[in-house]
Amino acid sequence: RRPTRRTASERLCVFLSPLLIVAPLDGRRRRLCAAAIVLIMDKFTVKVMSNACKMADITNAGVSLVEDIYKKRQPLPTMDAIYFIQPSKENVVMLMSDMAGKKPLYKKAFVFFSSPIARELVVYIREDATVSPRIVVCVS
């Protein structure tokens, strides 16, 4: 069983590191997001993450703070956020609320859904002209 946990942990660290890209011209790795990262999850994805890795794995991947999507959070406009959430209407509404307005809670959002997202929710995100430019990655 230990190798399965390690494999899942390694996968999640890879998941948390889409924040590194290779620049095509010079081949040097550069961070896509700010040095300080907030990880936002719902109750289900917290369970997924806690079964797959330890908090040390998360912090070693560059996460400074872990938050619950349904709890009131302080605005951190200089920090980028990784959302690891289920693709539900409620979660998407919370994401949109966080990133809307003149002063969003976070600088940019990297959004990862735990399973495939419904087409109508993708359309809902894309149609909001103030939010969609602030979402850098949206993967299910």
Short mmCIF file of N, CA, C and O in Angstrom, two decimals:
data_model
loop_
_atom_site.label_atom_id
_atom_site.label_comp_id
_atom_site.label_asym_id
_atom_site.label_seq_id
_atom_site.Cartn_x
_atom_site.Cartn_y
_atom_site.Cartn_z
N ARG A 1 0.82 -1.21 0.00
CA ARG A 1 0.00 0.00 0.00
C ARG A 1 0.85 1.26 0.00
O ARG A 1 0.44 2.27 -0.52
N ARG A 2 1.98 1.22 0.58
CA ARG A 2 2.82 2.41 0.66
C ARG A 2 3.15 2.98 -0.72
O ARG A 2 3.04 4.19 -0.89
N PRO A 3 3.52 2.14 -1.71
CA PRO A 3 3.81 2.71 -3.03
C PRO A 3 2.62 3.44 -3.64
O PRO A 3 2.79 4.44 -4.31
N THR A 4 1.38 2.98 -3.39
CA THR A 4 0.20 3.65 -3.92
C THR A 4 0.09 5.05 -3.34
O THR A 4 -0.15 6.01 -4.04
N ARG A 5 0.29 5.16 -2.02
CA ARG A 5 0.22 6.48 -1.38
C ARG A 5 1.30 7.40 -1.94
O ARG A 5 1.06 8.54 -2.24
N ARG A 6 2.50 6.88 -2.11
CA ARG A 6 3.59 7.69 -2.64
C ARG A 6 3.26 8.14 -4.07
O ARG A 6 3.46 9.29 -4.42
N THR A 7 2.74 7.26 -4.87
CA THR A 7 2.38 7.61 -6.23
C THR A 7 1.31 8.70 -6.24
O THR A 7 1.41 9.66 -6.98
N ALA A 8 0.30 8.57 -5.39
CA ALA A 8 -0.74 9.60 -5.31
C ALA A 8 -0.15 10.91 -4.84
O ALA A 8 -0.48 11.98 -5.35
N SER A 9 0.74 10.84 -3.86
CA SER A 9 1.40 12.04 -3.36
C SER A 9 2.21 12.72 -4.46
O SER A 9 2.17 13.93 -4.63
N GLU A 10 2.95 11.92 -5.21
CA GLU A 10 3.74 12.47 -6.31
C GLU A 10 2.83 13.11 -7.35
O GLU A 10 3.14 14.19 -7.87
N ARG A 11 1.70 12.47 -7.63
CA ARG A 11 0.75 13.04 -8.60
C ARG A 11 0.22 14.38 -8.12
O ARG A 11 0.07 15.31 -8.90
N LEU A 12 -0.09 14.46 -6.84
CA LEU A 12 -0.62 15.73 -6.32
C LEU A 12 0.44 16.82 -6.32
O LEU A 12 0.14 17.98 -6.57
N CYS A 13 1.67 16.45 -6.07
CA CYS A 13 2.73 17.44 -6.15
C CYS A 13 2.90 17.92 -7.59
O CYS A 13 3.13 19.10 -7.83
N VAL A 14 2.74 17.02 -8.53
CA VAL A 14 2.77 17.41 -9.94
C VAL A 14 1.58 18.31 -10.23
O VAL A 14 1.69 19.32 -10.90
N PHE A 15 0.42 17.97 -9.67
CA PHE A 15 -0.79 18.79 -9.82
C PHE A 15 -0.55 20.19 -9.26
O PHE A 15 -0.97 21.18 -9.85
N LEU A 16 0.13 20.29 -8.13
CA LEU A 16 0.38 21.59 -7.53
C LEU A 16 1.48 22.37 -8.24
O LEU A 16 1.63 23.55 -8.00
N SER A 17 2.20 21.70 -9.12
CA SER A 17 3.31 22.37 -9.79
C SER A 17 3.04 22.71 -11.25
O SER A 17 3.98 22.86 -12.00
N PRO A 18 1.78 22.90 -11.68
CA PRO A 18 1.60 23.39 -13.03
C PRO A 18 1.99 24.85 -13.05
O PRO A 18 1.81 25.56 -14.02
N LEU A 19 2.51 25.26 -11.95
CA LEU A 19 2.92 26.62 -11.75
C LEU A 19 4.32 26.84 -12.30
O LEU A 19 4.85 27.92 -12.23
N LEU A 20 4.90 25.75 -12.84
CA LEU A 20 6.18 25.87 -13.53
C LEU A 20 5.97 25.54 -14.99
O LEU A 20 5.33 24.57 -15.32
N ILE A 21 6.49 26.40 -15.84
CA ILE A 21 6.41 26.13 -17.27
C ILE A 21 7.80 26.24 -17.87
O ILE A 21 8.69 26.81 -17.26
N VAL A 22 7.96 25.69 -19.03
CA VAL A 22 9.22 25.83 -19.74
C VAL A 22 9.02 26.86 -20.83
O VAL A 22 8.14 26.73 -21.68
N ALA A 23 9.81 27.91 -20.80
CA ALA A 23 9.73 28.94 -21.84
C ALA A 23 10.28 28.36 -23.13
O ALA A 23 11.38 27.82 -23.15
N PRO A 24 9.54 28.44 -24.23
CA PRO A 24 9.96 27.78 -25.46
C PRO A 24 11.24 28.35 -26.07
O PRO A 24 11.98 27.63 -26.71
N LEU A 25 11.52 29.63 -25.87
CA LEU A 25 12.68 30.22 -26.53
C LEU A 25 14.00 29.89 -25.84
O LEU A 25 14.96 29.52 -26.49
N ASP A 26 14.03 30.02 -24.54
CA ASP A 26 15.31 29.78 -23.86
C ASP A 26 15.34 28.49 -23.04
O ASP A 26 16.37 28.12 -22.52
N GLY A 27 14.19 27.82 -22.90
CA GLY A 27 14.14 26.54 -22.19
C GLY A 27 14.26 26.66 -20.68
O GLY A 27 14.31 25.66 -19.98
N ARG A 28 14.28 27.88 -20.15
CA ARG A 28 14.40 28.06 -18.71
C ARG A 28 13.03 27.95 -18.05
O ARG A 28 12.04 28.43 -18.57
N ARG A 29 13.01 27.31 -16.88
CA ARG A 29 11.75 27.15 -16.16
C ARG A 29 11.41 28.45 -15.43
O ARG A 29 12.27 29.04 -14.80
N ARG A 30 10.16 28.85 -15.55
CA ARG A 30 9.70 30.05 -14.87
C ARG A 30 8.39 29.74 -14.17
O ARG A 30 7.57 29.01 -14.68
N ARG A 31 8.18 30.36 -13.02
CA ARG A 31 6.92 30.19 -12.30
C ARG A 31 5.83 30.98 -13.00
O ARG A 31 6.03 32.12 -13.38
N LEU A 32 4.67 30.36 -13.14
CA LEU A 32 3.50 31.05 -13.68
C LEU A 32 2.85 31.92 -12.62
O LEU A 32 2.23 32.91 -12.92
N CYS A 33 2.94 31.49 -11.38
CA CYS A 33 2.21 32.20 -10.34
C CYS A 33 3.17 32.84 -9.34
O CYS A 33 4.36 32.63 -9.39
N ALA A 34 2.57 33.63 -8.46
CA ALA A 34 3.35 34.32 -7.44
C ALA A 34 4.06 33.32 -6.53
O ALA A 34 3.70 32.15 -6.47
N ALA A 35 5.05 33.80 -5.80
CA ALA A 35 5.81 32.93 -4.91
C ALA A 35 4.93 32.37 -3.80
O ALA A 35 5.11 31.25 -3.37
N ALA A 36 3.97 33.17 -3.34
CA ALA A 36 3.06 32.71 -2.29
C ALA A 36 1.75 32.26 -2.92
O ALA A 36 1.16 32.97 -3.72
N ILE A 37 1.31 31.06 -2.57
CA ILE A 37 0.13 30.47 -3.17
C ILE A 37 -0.86 30.06 -2.09
O ILE A 37 -0.47 29.53 -1.05
N VAL A 38 -2.15 30.29 -2.36
CA VAL A 38 -3.21 29.84 -1.48
C VAL A 38 -3.89 28.66 -2.17
O VAL A 38 -4.19 28.72 -3.36
N LEU A 39 -4.11 27.58 -1.44
CA LEU A 39 -4.83 26.42 -1.96
C LEU A 39 -6.23 26.44 -1.37
O LEU A 39 -6.39 26.44 -0.15
N ILE A 40 -7.24 26.47 -2.23
CA ILE A 40 -8.63 26.53 -1.79
C ILE A 40 -9.33 25.24 -2.21
O ILE A 40 -9.27 24.86 -3.38
N MET A 41 -9.97 24.59 -1.24
CA MET A 41 -10.64 23.31 -1.51
C MET A 41 -12.01 23.28 -0.86
O MET A 41 -12.29 24.06 0.05
N ASP A 42 -12.83 22.34 -1.33
CA ASP A 42 -14.12 22.08 -0.68
C ASP A 42 -13.94 20.86 0.22
O ASP A 42 -12.84 20.30 0.30
N LYS A 43 -15.01 20.44 0.90
CA LYS A 43 -14.90 19.32 1.85
C LYS A 43 -14.46 18.02 1.16
O LYS A 43 -13.65 17.27 1.70
N PHE A 44 -14.98 17.76 -0.02
CA PHE A 44 -14.63 16.54 -0.74
C PHE A 44 -13.16 16.54 -1.15
O PHE A 44 -12.44 15.56 -0.93
N THR A 45 -12.69 17.63 -1.73
CA THR A 45 -11.30 17.66 -2.22
C THR A 45 -10.30 17.71 -1.07
O THR A 45 -9.17 17.26 -1.23
N VAL A 46 -10.72 18.21 0.09
CA VAL A 46 -9.85 18.14 1.28
C VAL A 46 -9.60 16.68 1.63
O VAL A 46 -8.47 16.28 1.92
N LYS A 47 -10.66 15.86 1.57
CA LYS A 47 -10.51 14.43 1.85
C LYS A 47 -9.60 13.75 0.83
O LYS A 47 -8.75 12.94 1.19
N VAL A 48 -9.78 14.10 -0.43
CA VAL A 48 -8.93 13.54 -1.48
C VAL A 48 -7.47 13.88 -1.20
O VAL A 48 -6.59 13.03 -1.22
N MET A 49 -7.23 15.15 -0.94
CA MET A 49 -5.86 15.62 -0.71
C MET A 49 -5.27 14.99 0.55
O MET A 49 -4.12 14.55 0.53
N SER A 50 -6.05 14.91 1.63
CA SER A 50 -5.50 14.37 2.88
C SER A 50 -5.23 12.87 2.79
O SER A 50 -4.36 12.37 3.49
N ASN A 51 -5.95 12.16 1.93
CA ASN A 51 -5.67 10.74 1.72
C ASN A 51 -4.45 10.51 0.84
O ASN A 51 -3.88 9.43 0.86
N ALA A 52 -4.09 11.49 0.07
CA ALA A 52 -3.02 11.31 -0.89
C ALA A 52 -1.67 11.89 -0.46
O ALA A 52 -0.64 11.41 -0.89
N CYS A 53 -1.70 12.90 0.36
CA CYS A 53 -0.41 13.49 0.76
C CYS A 53 -0.52 14.17 2.11
O CYS A 53 -1.61 14.32 2.66
N LYS A 54 0.62 14.56 2.63
CA LYS A 54 0.70 15.22 3.92
C LYS A 54 0.79 16.72 3.72
O LYS A 54 1.12 17.20 2.64
N MET A 55 0.53 17.45 4.78
CA MET A 55 0.62 18.91 4.71
C MET A 55 2.02 19.35 4.31
O MET A 55 2.18 20.32 3.57
N ALA A 56 3.03 18.62 4.73
CA ALA A 56 4.40 18.96 4.35
C ALA A 56 4.59 18.87 2.83
O ALA A 56 5.31 19.70 2.26
N ASP A 57 3.94 17.89 2.19
CA ASP A 57 4.02 17.78 0.73
C ASP A 57 3.42 19.02 0.07
O ASP A 57 3.95 19.53 -0.92
N ILE A 58 2.32 19.48 0.63
CA ILE A 58 1.64 20.66 0.09
C ILE A 58 2.50 21.90 0.25
O ILE A 58 2.67 22.67 -0.69
N THR A 59 3.05 22.09 1.43
CA THR A 59 3.89 23.28 1.65
C THR A 59 5.19 23.19 0.85
O THR A 59 5.66 24.20 0.34
N ASN A 60 5.73 22.00 0.70
CA ASN A 60 6.94 21.83 -0.12
C ASN A 60 6.68 22.14 -1.60
O ASN A 60 7.59 22.50 -2.33
N ALA A 61 5.42 21.99 -2.02
CA ALA A 61 5.06 22.32 -3.41
C ALA A 61 4.86 23.81 -3.60
O ALA A 61 4.59 24.26 -4.70
N GLY A 62 4.98 24.59 -2.53
CA GLY A 62 4.90 26.04 -2.65
C GLY A 62 3.64 26.68 -2.12
O GLY A 62 3.43 27.88 -2.27
N VAL A 63 2.78 25.89 -1.48
CA VAL A 63 1.53 26.44 -0.93
C VAL A 63 1.80 27.05 0.44
O VAL A 63 2.37 26.41 1.31
N SER A 64 1.38 28.31 0.61
CA SER A 64 1.59 29.01 1.87
C SER A 64 0.42 28.89 2.82
O SER A 64 0.57 28.99 4.03
N LEU A 65 -0.78 28.72 2.24
CA LEU A 65 -1.99 28.74 3.05
C LEU A 65 -3.04 27.83 2.40
O LEU A 65 -3.17 27.81 1.18
N VAL A 66 -3.76 27.07 3.22
CA VAL A 66 -4.84 26.21 2.74
C VAL A 66 -6.14 26.73 3.32
O VAL A 66 -6.24 26.97 4.52
N GLU A 67 -7.14 26.93 2.45
CA GLU A 67 -8.42 27.52 2.86
C GLU A 67 -9.61 26.68 2.42
O GLU A 67 -9.54 25.98 1.42
N ASP A 68 -10.70 26.80 3.14
CA ASP A 68 -11.98 26.18 2.80
C ASP A 68 -12.76 27.18 1.94
O ASP A 68 -12.93 28.33 2.33
N ILE A 69 -13.26 26.73 0.79
CA ILE A 69 -13.97 27.62 -0.12
C ILE A 69 -15.22 28.23 0.50
O ILE A 69 -15.64 29.32 0.13
N TYR A 70 -15.81 27.54 1.50
CA TYR A 70 -17.05 28.02 2.09
C TYR A 70 -16.87 28.88 3.34
O TYR A 70 -17.85 29.35 3.90
N LYS A 71 -15.65 29.08 3.77
CA LYS A 71 -15.41 29.94 4.92
C LYS A 71 -15.02 31.34 4.45
O LYS A 71 -14.42 31.50 3.38
N LYS A 72 -15.36 32.31 5.25
CA LYS A 72 -14.99 33.70 4.93
C LYS A 72 -13.47 33.80 4.96
O LYS A 72 -12.82 33.32 5.89
N ARG A 73 -12.91 34.39 3.90
CA ARG A 73 -11.46 34.48 3.77
C ARG A 73 -11.01 35.92 3.61
O ARG A 73 -11.74 36.74 3.07
N GLN A 74 -9.82 36.20 4.09
CA GLN A 74 -9.23 37.53 3.94
C GLN A 74 -8.80 37.75 2.49
O GLN A 74 -8.28 36.84 1.87
N PRO A 75 -8.98 38.94 1.96
CA PRO A 75 -8.44 39.22 0.63
C PRO A 75 -6.91 39.18 0.67
O PRO A 75 -6.29 39.73 1.58
N LEU A 76 -6.33 38.51 -0.28
CA LEU A 76 -4.88 38.43 -0.42
C LEU A 76 -4.53 38.76 -1.88
O LEU A 76 -4.15 37.89 -2.66
N PRO A 77 -4.71 40.02 -2.27
CA PRO A 77 -4.61 40.40 -3.68
C PRO A 77 -3.23 40.27 -4.31
O PRO A 77 -3.10 40.33 -5.53
N THR A 78 -2.21 40.03 -3.51
CA THR A 78 -0.86 39.83 -4.08
C THR A 78 -0.55 38.35 -4.27
O THR A 78 0.48 38.00 -4.84
N MET A 79 -1.44 37.49 -3.79
CA MET A 79 -1.21 36.04 -3.88
C MET A 79 -2.08 35.42 -4.97
O MET A 79 -3.19 35.86 -5.23
N ASP A 80 -1.55 34.38 -5.58
CA ASP A 80 -2.31 33.58 -6.53
C ASP A 80 -2.99 32.46 -5.76
O ASP A 80 -2.55 32.07 -4.68
N ALA A 81 -4.06 31.93 -6.34
CA ALA A 81 -4.82 30.86 -5.68
C ALA A 81 -4.95 29.66 -6.61
O ALA A 81 -5.16 29.82 -7.81
N ILE A 82 -4.82 28.49 -6.01
CA ILE A 82 -5.13 27.25 -6.70
C ILE A 82 -6.45 26.77 -6.11
O ILE A 82 -6.55 26.59 -4.90
N TYR A 83 -7.44 26.61 -6.95
CA TYR A 83 -8.71 26.05 -6.52
C TYR A 83 -8.72 24.59 -6.94
O TYR A 83 -8.57 24.28 -8.11
N PHE A 84 -8.88 23.69 -5.97
CA PHE A 84 -9.07 22.28 -6.25
C PHE A 84 -10.44 21.95 -5.68
O PHE A 84 -10.60 21.80 -4.46
N ILE A 85 -11.45 21.92 -6.56
CA ILE A 85 -12.83 21.83 -6.13
C ILE A 85 -13.63 20.87 -7.00
O ILE A 85 -13.22 20.55 -8.12
N GLN A 86 -14.77 20.43 -6.46
CA GLN A 86 -15.70 19.65 -7.27
C GLN A 86 -16.39 20.60 -8.24
O GLN A 86 -16.58 21.78 -7.93
N PRO A 87 -16.77 20.11 -9.41
CA PRO A 87 -17.40 20.98 -10.41
C PRO A 87 -18.90 21.17 -10.18
O PRO A 87 -19.73 20.86 -11.03
N SER A 88 -19.25 21.70 -9.02
CA SER A 88 -20.66 21.94 -8.70
C SER A 88 -20.99 23.42 -8.93
O SER A 88 -20.10 24.28 -8.91
N LYS A 89 -22.25 23.69 -9.12
CA LYS A 89 -22.73 25.07 -9.31
C LYS A 89 -22.33 25.93 -8.11
O LYS A 89 -21.85 27.05 -8.27
N GLU A 90 -22.50 25.39 -6.90
CA GLU A 90 -22.18 26.14 -5.68
C GLU A 90 -20.70 26.53 -5.65
O GLU A 90 -20.35 27.67 -5.31
N ASN A 91 -19.82 25.59 -5.98
CA ASN A 91 -18.38 25.88 -5.97
C ASN A 91 -18.01 26.90 -7.04
O ASN A 91 -17.18 27.79 -6.81
N VAL A 92 -18.61 26.78 -8.21
CA VAL A 92 -18.32 27.73 -9.29
C VAL A 92 -18.81 29.13 -8.91
O VAL A 92 -18.12 30.12 -9.15
N VAL A 93 -19.96 29.21 -8.26
CA VAL A 93 -20.46 30.51 -7.79
C VAL A 93 -19.49 31.11 -6.77
O VAL A 93 -19.20 32.31 -6.82
N MET A 94 -18.97 30.30 -5.87
CA MET A 94 -17.98 30.79 -4.89
C MET A 94 -16.71 31.27 -5.58
O MET A 94 -16.18 32.33 -5.24
N LEU A 95 -16.23 30.50 -6.54
CA LEU A 95 -15.05 30.90 -7.32
C LEU A 95 -15.29 32.23 -8.00
O LEU A 95 -14.46 33.15 -7.92
N MET A 96 -16.43 32.36 -8.66
CA MET A 96 -16.75 33.60 -9.37
C MET A 96 -16.85 34.77 -8.40
O MET A 96 -16.38 35.87 -8.69
N SER A 97 -17.44 34.54 -7.25
CA SER A 97 -17.55 35.59 -6.23
C SER A 97 -16.17 36.02 -5.75
O SER A 97 -15.91 37.22 -5.58
N ASP A 98 -15.28 35.07 -5.54
CA ASP A 98 -13.92 35.38 -5.08
C ASP A 98 -13.16 36.24 -6.09
O ASP A 98 -12.39 37.12 -5.72
N MET A 99 -13.36 35.97 -7.38
CA MET A 99 -12.55 36.61 -8.42
C MET A 99 -13.25 37.79 -9.09
O MET A 99 -12.69 38.41 -9.99
N ALA A 100 -14.46 38.13 -8.67
CA ALA A 100 -15.23 39.21 -9.30
C ALA A 100 -14.92 40.57 -8.69
O ALA A 100 -14.31 40.66 -7.63
N GLY A 101 -15.37 41.59 -9.38
CA GLY A 101 -15.28 42.95 -8.87
C GLY A 101 -13.94 43.61 -9.12
O GLY A 101 -13.03 43.04 -9.71
N LYS A 102 -13.84 44.83 -8.64
CA LYS A 102 -12.60 45.60 -8.82
C LYS A 102 -11.47 45.07 -7.95
O LYS A 102 -10.31 45.23 -8.27
N LYS A 103 -11.84 44.47 -6.81
CA LYS A 103 -10.84 43.95 -5.88
C LYS A 103 -11.12 42.48 -5.59
O LYS A 103 -11.73 42.15 -4.58
N PRO A 104 -10.64 41.58 -6.46
CA PRO A 104 -10.85 40.15 -6.19
C PRO A 104 -10.02 39.72 -4.98
O PRO A 104 -9.08 40.41 -4.57
N LEU A 105 -10.38 38.57 -4.41
CA LEU A 105 -9.65 38.07 -3.24
C LEU A 105 -8.20 37.73 -3.57
O LEU A 105 -7.33 37.87 -2.73
N TYR A 106 -7.96 37.27 -4.81
CA TYR A 106 -6.62 36.83 -5.20
C TYR A 106 -6.23 37.43 -6.55
O TYR A 106 -7.08 37.86 -7.32
N LYS A 107 -4.94 37.44 -6.79
CA LYS A 107 -4.40 37.99 -8.03
C LYS A 107 -4.85 37.19 -9.25
O LYS A 107 -5.39 37.75 -10.21
N LYS A 108 -4.61 35.88 -9.24
CA LYS A 108 -4.99 34.98 -10.32
C LYS A 108 -5.51 33.69 -9.71
O LYS A 108 -5.16 33.35 -8.59
N ALA A 109 -6.30 32.96 -10.51
CA ALA A 109 -6.82 31.67 -10.05
C ALA A 109 -6.41 30.58 -11.02
O ALA A 109 -6.57 30.72 -12.23
N PHE A 110 -5.87 29.51 -10.48
CA PHE A 110 -5.58 28.29 -11.22
C PHE A 110 -6.62 27.29 -10.74
O PHE A 110 -6.62 26.92 -9.58
N VAL A 111 -7.53 26.89 -11.62
CA VAL A 111 -8.69 26.10 -11.19
C VAL A 111 -8.57 24.67 -11.70
O VAL A 111 -8.40 24.44 -12.90
N PHE A 112 -8.68 23.73 -10.77
CA PHE A 112 -8.63 22.30 -11.08
C PHE A 112 -9.88 21.67 -10.48
O PHE A 112 -10.12 21.79 -9.29
N PHE A 113 -10.65 21.01 -11.33
CA PHE A 113 -11.85 20.33 -10.86
C PHE A 113 -11.54 18.86 -10.61
O PHE A 113 -10.75 18.26 -11.34
N SER A 114 -12.19 18.29 -9.61
CA SER A 114 -11.93 16.90 -9.23
C SER A 114 -12.51 15.90 -10.22
O SER A 114 -12.14 14.73 -10.20
N SER A 115 -13.43 16.35 -11.07
CA SER A 115 -14.03 15.51 -12.10
C SER A 115 -14.48 16.43 -13.24
O SER A 115 -14.43 17.66 -13.09
N PRO A 116 -14.91 15.87 -14.36
CA PRO A 116 -15.30 16.72 -15.49
C PRO A 116 -16.41 17.71 -15.12
O PRO A 116 -17.34 17.39 -14.39
N ILE A 117 -16.28 18.91 -15.66
CA ILE A 117 -17.23 19.98 -15.39
C ILE A 117 -18.29 20.03 -16.49
O ILE A 117 -17.98 19.79 -17.66
N ALA A 118 -19.51 20.35 -16.11
CA ALA A 118 -20.61 20.46 -17.08
C ALA A 118 -20.37 21.65 -18.01
O ALA A 118 -19.86 22.69 -17.58
N ARG A 119 -20.74 21.47 -19.26
CA ARG A 119 -20.53 22.52 -20.27
C ARG A 119 -21.17 23.85 -19.86
O ARG A 119 -20.59 24.91 -20.06
N GLU A 120 -22.36 23.81 -19.25
CA GLU A 120 -23.03 25.06 -18.88
C GLU A 120 -22.26 25.84 -17.80
O GLU A 120 -22.30 27.06 -17.78
N LEU A 121 -21.52 25.13 -16.95
CA LEU A 121 -20.69 25.83 -15.96
C LEU A 121 -19.47 26.47 -16.61
O LEU A 121 -19.06 27.56 -16.22
N VAL A 122 -18.92 25.81 -17.61
CA VAL A 122 -17.79 26.40 -18.37
C VAL A 122 -18.26 27.67 -19.06
O VAL A 122 -17.59 28.70 -19.01
N VAL A 123 -19.42 27.61 -19.68
CA VAL A 123 -19.99 28.79 -20.35
C VAL A 123 -20.23 29.90 -19.34
O VAL A 123 -19.92 31.07 -19.60
N TYR A 124 -20.74 29.55 -18.17
CA TYR A 124 -21.00 30.52 -17.10
C TYR A 124 -19.71 31.25 -16.71
O TYR A 124 -19.70 32.47 -16.54
N ILE A 125 -18.62 30.52 -16.59
CA ILE A 125 -17.33 31.13 -16.24
C ILE A 125 -16.83 32.01 -17.38
O ILE A 125 -16.42 33.15 -17.16
N ARG A 126 -16.86 31.50 -18.60
CA ARG A 126 -16.35 32.24 -19.76
C ARG A 126 -17.11 33.54 -20.04
O ARG A 126 -16.54 34.49 -20.55
N GLU A 127 -18.41 33.54 -19.74
CA GLU A 127 -19.24 34.71 -20.08
C GLU A 127 -19.02 35.90 -19.16
O GLU A 127 -19.42 37.00 -19.49
N ASP A 128 -18.40 35.69 -18.02
CA ASP A 128 -18.15 36.80 -17.10
C ASP A 128 -16.84 37.49 -17.50
O ASP A 128 -15.75 36.99 -17.24
N ALA A 129 -16.98 38.64 -18.10
CA ALA A 129 -15.82 39.37 -18.64
C ALA A 129 -14.85 39.85 -17.58
O ALA A 129 -13.67 40.08 -17.87
N THR A 130 -15.30 40.04 -16.34
CA THR A 130 -14.38 40.49 -15.29
C THR A 130 -13.62 39.33 -14.66
O THR A 130 -12.50 39.49 -14.21
N VAL A 131 -14.24 38.15 -14.63
CA VAL A 131 -13.62 37.00 -13.97
C VAL A 131 -12.74 36.17 -14.91
O VAL A 131 -11.63 35.79 -14.53
N SER A 132 -13.20 35.90 -16.10
CA SER A 132 -12.47 34.98 -16.98
C SER A 132 -11.02 35.38 -17.26
O SER A 132 -10.16 34.50 -17.30
N PRO A 133 -10.66 36.67 -17.37
CA PRO A 133 -9.25 36.99 -17.55
C PRO A 133 -8.37 36.70 -16.33
O PRO A 133 -7.17 36.56 -16.44
N ARG A 134 -9.00 36.58 -15.18
CA ARG A 134 -8.25 36.32 -13.93
C ARG A 134 -8.04 34.83 -13.69
O ARG A 134 -7.33 34.45 -12.78
N ILE A 135 -8.70 34.00 -14.49
CA ILE A 135 -8.54 32.55 -14.36
C ILE A 135 -7.52 32.11 -15.39
O ILE A 135 -7.76 32.20 -16.59
N VAL A 136 -6.36 31.67 -14.92
CA VAL A 136 -5.25 31.34 -15.80
C VAL A 136 -5.39 29.93 -16.37
O VAL A 136 -5.19 29.71 -17.55
N VAL A 137 -5.73 28.99 -15.52
CA VAL A 137 -5.85 27.58 -15.93
C VAL A 137 -7.17 27.07 -15.40
O VAL A 137 -7.54 27.35 -14.26
N CYS A 138 -7.88 26.33 -16.22
CA CYS A 138 -9.13 25.72 -15.77
C CYS A 138 -9.15 24.30 -16.32
O CYS A 138 -9.30 24.10 -17.53
N VAL A 139 -8.93 23.30 -15.45
CA VAL A 139 -8.77 21.92 -15.88
C VAL A 139 -9.71 21.02 -15.09
O VAL A 139 -9.88 21.18 -13.89
N SER A 140 -10.29 20.04 -15.79
CA SER A 140 -11.08 19.02 -15.08
C SER A 140 -10.53 17.66 -15.40
O SER A 140 -9.77 17.46 -16.30
#
